[in-house]
Coordinates of C-alpha atoms and ligand atoms in Angstrom, one line a residue:
X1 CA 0.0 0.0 0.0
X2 CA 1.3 3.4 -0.9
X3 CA 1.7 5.3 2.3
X4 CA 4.5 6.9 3.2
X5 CA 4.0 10.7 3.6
X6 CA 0.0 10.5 4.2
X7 CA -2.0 11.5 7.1
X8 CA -1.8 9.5 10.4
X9 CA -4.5 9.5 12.9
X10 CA -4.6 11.2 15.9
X11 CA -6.8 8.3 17.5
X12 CA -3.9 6.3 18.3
X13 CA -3.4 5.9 22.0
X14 CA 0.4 4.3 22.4
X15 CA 0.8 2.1 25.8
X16 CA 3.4 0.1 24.5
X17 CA 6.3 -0.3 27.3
X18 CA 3.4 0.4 30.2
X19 CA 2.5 -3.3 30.6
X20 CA -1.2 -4.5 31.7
X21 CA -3.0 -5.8 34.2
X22 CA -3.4 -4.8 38.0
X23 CA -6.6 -2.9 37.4
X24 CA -9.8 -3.7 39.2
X25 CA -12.3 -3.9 36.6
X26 CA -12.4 -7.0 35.1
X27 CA -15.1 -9.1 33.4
X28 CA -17.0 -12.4 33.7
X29 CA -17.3 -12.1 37.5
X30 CA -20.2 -12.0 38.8
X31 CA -22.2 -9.4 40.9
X32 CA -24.9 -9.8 43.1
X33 CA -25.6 -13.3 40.7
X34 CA -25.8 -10.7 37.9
X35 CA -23.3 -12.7 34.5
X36 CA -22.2 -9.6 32.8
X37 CA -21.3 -10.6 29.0
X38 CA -18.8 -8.5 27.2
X39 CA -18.1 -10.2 23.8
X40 CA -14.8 -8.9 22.4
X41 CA -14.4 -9.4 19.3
X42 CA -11.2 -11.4 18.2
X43 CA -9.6 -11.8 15.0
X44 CA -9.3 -15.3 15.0
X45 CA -10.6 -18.4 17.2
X46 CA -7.6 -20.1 17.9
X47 CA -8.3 -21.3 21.2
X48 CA -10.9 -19.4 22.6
X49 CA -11.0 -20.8 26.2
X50 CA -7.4 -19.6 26.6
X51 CA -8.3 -16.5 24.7
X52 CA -11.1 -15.8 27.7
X53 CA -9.1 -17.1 30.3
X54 CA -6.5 -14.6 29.8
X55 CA -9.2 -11.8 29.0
X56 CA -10.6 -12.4 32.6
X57 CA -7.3 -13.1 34.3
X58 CA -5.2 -10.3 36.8
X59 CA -2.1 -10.0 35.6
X60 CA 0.8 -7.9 37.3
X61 CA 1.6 -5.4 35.2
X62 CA 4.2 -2.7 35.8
X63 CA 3.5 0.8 34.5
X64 CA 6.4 2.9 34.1
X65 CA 7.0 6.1 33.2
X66 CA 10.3 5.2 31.4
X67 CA 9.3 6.2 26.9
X68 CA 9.1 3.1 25.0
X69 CA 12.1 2.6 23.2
X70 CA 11.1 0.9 19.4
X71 CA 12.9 -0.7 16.9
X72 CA 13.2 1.1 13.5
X73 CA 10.6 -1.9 12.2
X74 CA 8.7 -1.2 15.1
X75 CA 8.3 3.0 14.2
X76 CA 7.7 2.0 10.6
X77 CA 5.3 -0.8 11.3
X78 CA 3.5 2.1 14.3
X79 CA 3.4 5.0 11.4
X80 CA 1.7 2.3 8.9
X81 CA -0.9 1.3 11.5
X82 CA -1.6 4.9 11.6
X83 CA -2.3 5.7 8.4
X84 CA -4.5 2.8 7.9
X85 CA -6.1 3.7 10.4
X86 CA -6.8 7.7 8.9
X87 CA -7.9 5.6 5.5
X88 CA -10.6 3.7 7.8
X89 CA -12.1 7.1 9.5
X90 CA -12.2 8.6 5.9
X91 CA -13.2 5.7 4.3
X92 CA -15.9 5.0 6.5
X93 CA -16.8 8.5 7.7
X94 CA -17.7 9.2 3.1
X95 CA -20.2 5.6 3.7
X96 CA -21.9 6.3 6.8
X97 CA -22.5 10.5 5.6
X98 CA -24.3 9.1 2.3
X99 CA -26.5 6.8 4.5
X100 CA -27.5 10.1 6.8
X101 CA -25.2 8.9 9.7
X102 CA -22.1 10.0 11.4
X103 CA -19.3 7.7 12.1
X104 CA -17.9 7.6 15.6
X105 CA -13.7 7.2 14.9
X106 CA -12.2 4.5 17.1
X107 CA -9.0 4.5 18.6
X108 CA -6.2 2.0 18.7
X109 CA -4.1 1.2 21.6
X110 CA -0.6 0.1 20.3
X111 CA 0.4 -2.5 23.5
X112 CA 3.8 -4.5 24.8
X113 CA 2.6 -7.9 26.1
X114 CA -0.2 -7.0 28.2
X115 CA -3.4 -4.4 28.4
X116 CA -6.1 -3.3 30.2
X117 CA -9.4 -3.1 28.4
X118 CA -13.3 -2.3 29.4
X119 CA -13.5 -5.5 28.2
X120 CA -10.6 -7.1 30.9
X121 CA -7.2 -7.4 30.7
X122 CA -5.8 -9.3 27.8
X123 CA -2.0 -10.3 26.7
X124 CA -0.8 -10.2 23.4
X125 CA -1.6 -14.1 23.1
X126 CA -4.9 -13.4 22.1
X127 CA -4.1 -11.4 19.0
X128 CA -5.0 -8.4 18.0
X129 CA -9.3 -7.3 19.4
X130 CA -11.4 -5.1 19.6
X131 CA -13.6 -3.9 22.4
X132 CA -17.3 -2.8 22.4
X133 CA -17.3 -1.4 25.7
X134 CA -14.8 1.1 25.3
X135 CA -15.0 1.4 21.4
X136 CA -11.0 0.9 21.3
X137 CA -9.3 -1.4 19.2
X138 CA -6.0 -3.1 20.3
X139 CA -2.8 -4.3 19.0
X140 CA 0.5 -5.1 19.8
X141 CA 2.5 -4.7 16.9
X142 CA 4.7 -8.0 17.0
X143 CA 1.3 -9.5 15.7
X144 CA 2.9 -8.5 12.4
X145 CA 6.0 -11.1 13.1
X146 CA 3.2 -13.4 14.1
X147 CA 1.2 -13.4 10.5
X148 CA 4.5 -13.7 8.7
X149 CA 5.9 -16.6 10.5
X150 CA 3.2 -18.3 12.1
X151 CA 0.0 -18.0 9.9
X152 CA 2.7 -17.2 6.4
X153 CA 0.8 -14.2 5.5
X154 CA 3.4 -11.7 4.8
X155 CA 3.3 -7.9 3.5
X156 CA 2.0 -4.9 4.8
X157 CA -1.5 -5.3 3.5
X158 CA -2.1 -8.4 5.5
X159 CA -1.7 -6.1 8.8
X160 CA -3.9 -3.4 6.9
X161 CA -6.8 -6.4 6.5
X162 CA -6.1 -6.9 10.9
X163 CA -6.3 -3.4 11.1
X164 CA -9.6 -3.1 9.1
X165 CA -11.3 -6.5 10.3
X166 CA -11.3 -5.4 13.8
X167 CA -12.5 -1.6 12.3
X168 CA -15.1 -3.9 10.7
X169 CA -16.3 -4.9 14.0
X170 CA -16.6 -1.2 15.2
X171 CA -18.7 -0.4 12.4
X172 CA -20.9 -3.4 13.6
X173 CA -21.1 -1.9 17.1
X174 CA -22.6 1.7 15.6
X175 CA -24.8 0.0 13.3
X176 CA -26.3 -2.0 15.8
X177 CA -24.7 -5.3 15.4
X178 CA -23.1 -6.3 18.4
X179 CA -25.6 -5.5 20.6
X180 CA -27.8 -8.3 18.6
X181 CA -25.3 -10.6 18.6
X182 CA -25.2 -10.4 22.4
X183 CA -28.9 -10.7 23.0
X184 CA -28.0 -14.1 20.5
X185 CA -25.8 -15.2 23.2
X186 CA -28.2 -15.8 26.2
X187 CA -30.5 -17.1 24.0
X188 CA -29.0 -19.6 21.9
X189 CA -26.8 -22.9 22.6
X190 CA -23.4 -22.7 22.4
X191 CA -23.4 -24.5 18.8
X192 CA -26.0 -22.3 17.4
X193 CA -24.2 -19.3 18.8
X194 CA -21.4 -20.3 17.2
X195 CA -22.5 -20.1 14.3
X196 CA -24.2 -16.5 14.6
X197 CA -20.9 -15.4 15.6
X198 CA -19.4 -16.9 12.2
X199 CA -22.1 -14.8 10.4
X200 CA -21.0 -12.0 12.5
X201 CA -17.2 -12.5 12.1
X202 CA -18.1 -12.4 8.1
X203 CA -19.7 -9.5 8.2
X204 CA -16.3 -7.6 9.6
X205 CA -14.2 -9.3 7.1
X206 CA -16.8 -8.2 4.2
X207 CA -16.3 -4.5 6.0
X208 CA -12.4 -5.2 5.7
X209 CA -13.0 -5.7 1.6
X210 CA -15.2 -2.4 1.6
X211 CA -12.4 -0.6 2.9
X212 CA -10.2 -2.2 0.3
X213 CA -12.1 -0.8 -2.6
X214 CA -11.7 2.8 -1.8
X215 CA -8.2 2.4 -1.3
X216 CA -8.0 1.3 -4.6
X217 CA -10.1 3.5 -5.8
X218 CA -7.6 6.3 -4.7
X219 CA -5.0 3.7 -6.7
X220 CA -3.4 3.6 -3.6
X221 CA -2.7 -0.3 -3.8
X222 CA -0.2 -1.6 -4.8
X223 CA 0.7 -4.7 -6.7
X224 CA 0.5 -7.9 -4.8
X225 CA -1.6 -5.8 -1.9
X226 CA -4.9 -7.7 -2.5
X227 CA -3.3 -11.0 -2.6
X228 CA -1.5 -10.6 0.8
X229 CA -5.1 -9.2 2.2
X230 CA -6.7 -12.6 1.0
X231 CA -3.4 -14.7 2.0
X232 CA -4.7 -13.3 5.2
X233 CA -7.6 -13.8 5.4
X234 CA -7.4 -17.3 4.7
X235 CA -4.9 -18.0 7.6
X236 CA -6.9 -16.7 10.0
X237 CA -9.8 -19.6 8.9
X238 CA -11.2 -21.9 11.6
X239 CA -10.6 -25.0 9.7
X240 CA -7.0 -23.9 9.2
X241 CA -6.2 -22.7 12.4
X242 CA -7.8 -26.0 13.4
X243 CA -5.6 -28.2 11.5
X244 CA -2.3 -26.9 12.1
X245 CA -3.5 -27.2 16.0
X246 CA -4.9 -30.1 16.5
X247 CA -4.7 -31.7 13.0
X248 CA -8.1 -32.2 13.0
X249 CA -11.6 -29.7 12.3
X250 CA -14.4 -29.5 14.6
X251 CA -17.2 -27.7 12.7
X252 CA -19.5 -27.2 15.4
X253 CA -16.5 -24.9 17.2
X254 CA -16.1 -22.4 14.5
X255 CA -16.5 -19.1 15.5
X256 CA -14.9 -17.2 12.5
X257 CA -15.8 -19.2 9.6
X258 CA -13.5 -21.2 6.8
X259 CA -10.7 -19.9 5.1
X260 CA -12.4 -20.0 1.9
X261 CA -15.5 -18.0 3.3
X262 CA -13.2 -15.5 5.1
X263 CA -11.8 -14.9 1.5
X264 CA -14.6 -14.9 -0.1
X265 CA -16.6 -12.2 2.1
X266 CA -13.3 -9.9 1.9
X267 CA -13.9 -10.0 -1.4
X268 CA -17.5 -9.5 -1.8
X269 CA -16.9 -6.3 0.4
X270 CA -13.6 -5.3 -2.0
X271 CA -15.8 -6.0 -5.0
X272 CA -19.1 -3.8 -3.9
X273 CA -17.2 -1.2 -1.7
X274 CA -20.9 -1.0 0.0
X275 CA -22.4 -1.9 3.2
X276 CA -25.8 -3.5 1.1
X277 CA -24.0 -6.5 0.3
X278 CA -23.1 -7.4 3.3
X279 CA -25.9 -8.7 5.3
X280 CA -23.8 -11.9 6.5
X281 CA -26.8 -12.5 8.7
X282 CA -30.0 -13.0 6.7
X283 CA -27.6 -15.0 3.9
X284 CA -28.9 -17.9 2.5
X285 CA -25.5 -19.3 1.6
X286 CA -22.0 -18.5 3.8
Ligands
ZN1 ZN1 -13.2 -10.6 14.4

């Protein structure tokens, strides 16, 4: 993606080097018998039991006031996050002004190894998220080493399709989305909620490819940029993530949807560049 010299955000909230953890409000516990539910919205379902475990765990952070001292990769990779993130207020501030609303800009907490969130405290483990509750989304940037090595999803667009994924999920929240989804949860078993949540998770990636097209409508990709965007996309999968795992898939379990589906609703959304085609819920087909 061409970027260099464009606009950064200024919604980008940097706690790297100030650790997690330590703070009192955390989730899941219960008060006065009263289950409060925060979903938080991941970008993959790895393992999902460790992934809540560590959301609802205390850790004991350290915050220091010492300036966090980052690699040259790590300024680049920080400066890139940033302007992605400026295309996604543009991007979707244009869509939401055409439909008679006003988009809300998120921001995005750049984190070292652990963070506190309104939706609990969280290590890096868990990958990057985003979080209803206090409209933030959060990374920690070695995530990048992560999709190269781990999931083999190199190049810088394949951290601008993270970046835009979990954006996709803030645009859920303002439209309404998440709040339905969690009215799904206490209603539903586990197995049919999983498979809401895949519709759900489809629905950010299909905002992810919506982005996509107006970059390239300002022919600001470049060549190879859509391929590491569905490269991935695909990694991320259930049925892959699955596999490499535990060698075997579990259907039932998904929470995020296939590989090929994941692909295939980026690029639904990259195709359109509209919000129409993306009703992931009333689908007749994933
Ligand atoms: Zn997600």
């Amino acid at each position: 993606m061409k970027w260099q010299g464009r606009r950064g955000s200024s919604n980008v909230e940097d706690r790297r080097g100030r650790g997690g953890g330590g703070g009192g409000k955390l989730i899941g516990g219960g008060i006065s018998g009263i289950v409060i539910i925060v979903i938080v919205t991941l970008l993959s379902g790895g393992n999902i039991g460790d992934i809540m475990g560590n959301l609802t765990s205390t850790g004991s952070g350290t915050n220091s006031s010492v300036p966090y001292e980052q690699s040259a990769q790590e300024k680049e990779l920080s400066e890139f996050v940033s302007v992605v993130l400026a295309d996604t207020e543009d991007v979707w501030s244009d869509i939401f002004k055409e439909q008679g609303m006003t988009y809300q800009d998120p921001t995005l907490v750049l984190y070292s190894g652990s963070v506190n969130s309104a939706c609990g405290t969280a290590s890096s483990a868990v990958g990057p998220f985003y979080c209803p509750g206090d409209a933030k989304l959060y990374i920690d940037l070695s995530f990048y080493d992560e999709l190269q090595q781990q999931f083999k999803a190199p190049g810088d667009f394949a951290m601008a399709y993270v970046i835009a994924h979990e954006v996709g999920h803030h645009v859920q929240t303002l439209l309404g989305a998440s709040e339905q989804l969690n009215s799904e949860r206490q209603r539903l078993s586990e197995t049919e909620f999983n498979k809401v949540q895949v519709r759900f998770e489809l629905q950010a990636d299909y905002y992810a490819g919506v982005w996509a097209h107006h970059v390239q409508g300002q022919n600001l990709l470049e060549e190879g940029d859509l391929e590491e965007a569905l490269t991935a996309a695909s990694a991320v999968g259930d049925d892959t993530i699955q596999k490499r795992a535990q060698g075997y898939v579990v259907p039932d379990s998904f929470t995020h949807g296939t590989s090929e589906q994941r692909k295939r609703w980026f690029y639904k959304g990259f195709n359109s560049g509209t919000i129409a085609g993306g009703d992931t819920f009333k689908a007749a087909e994933l």
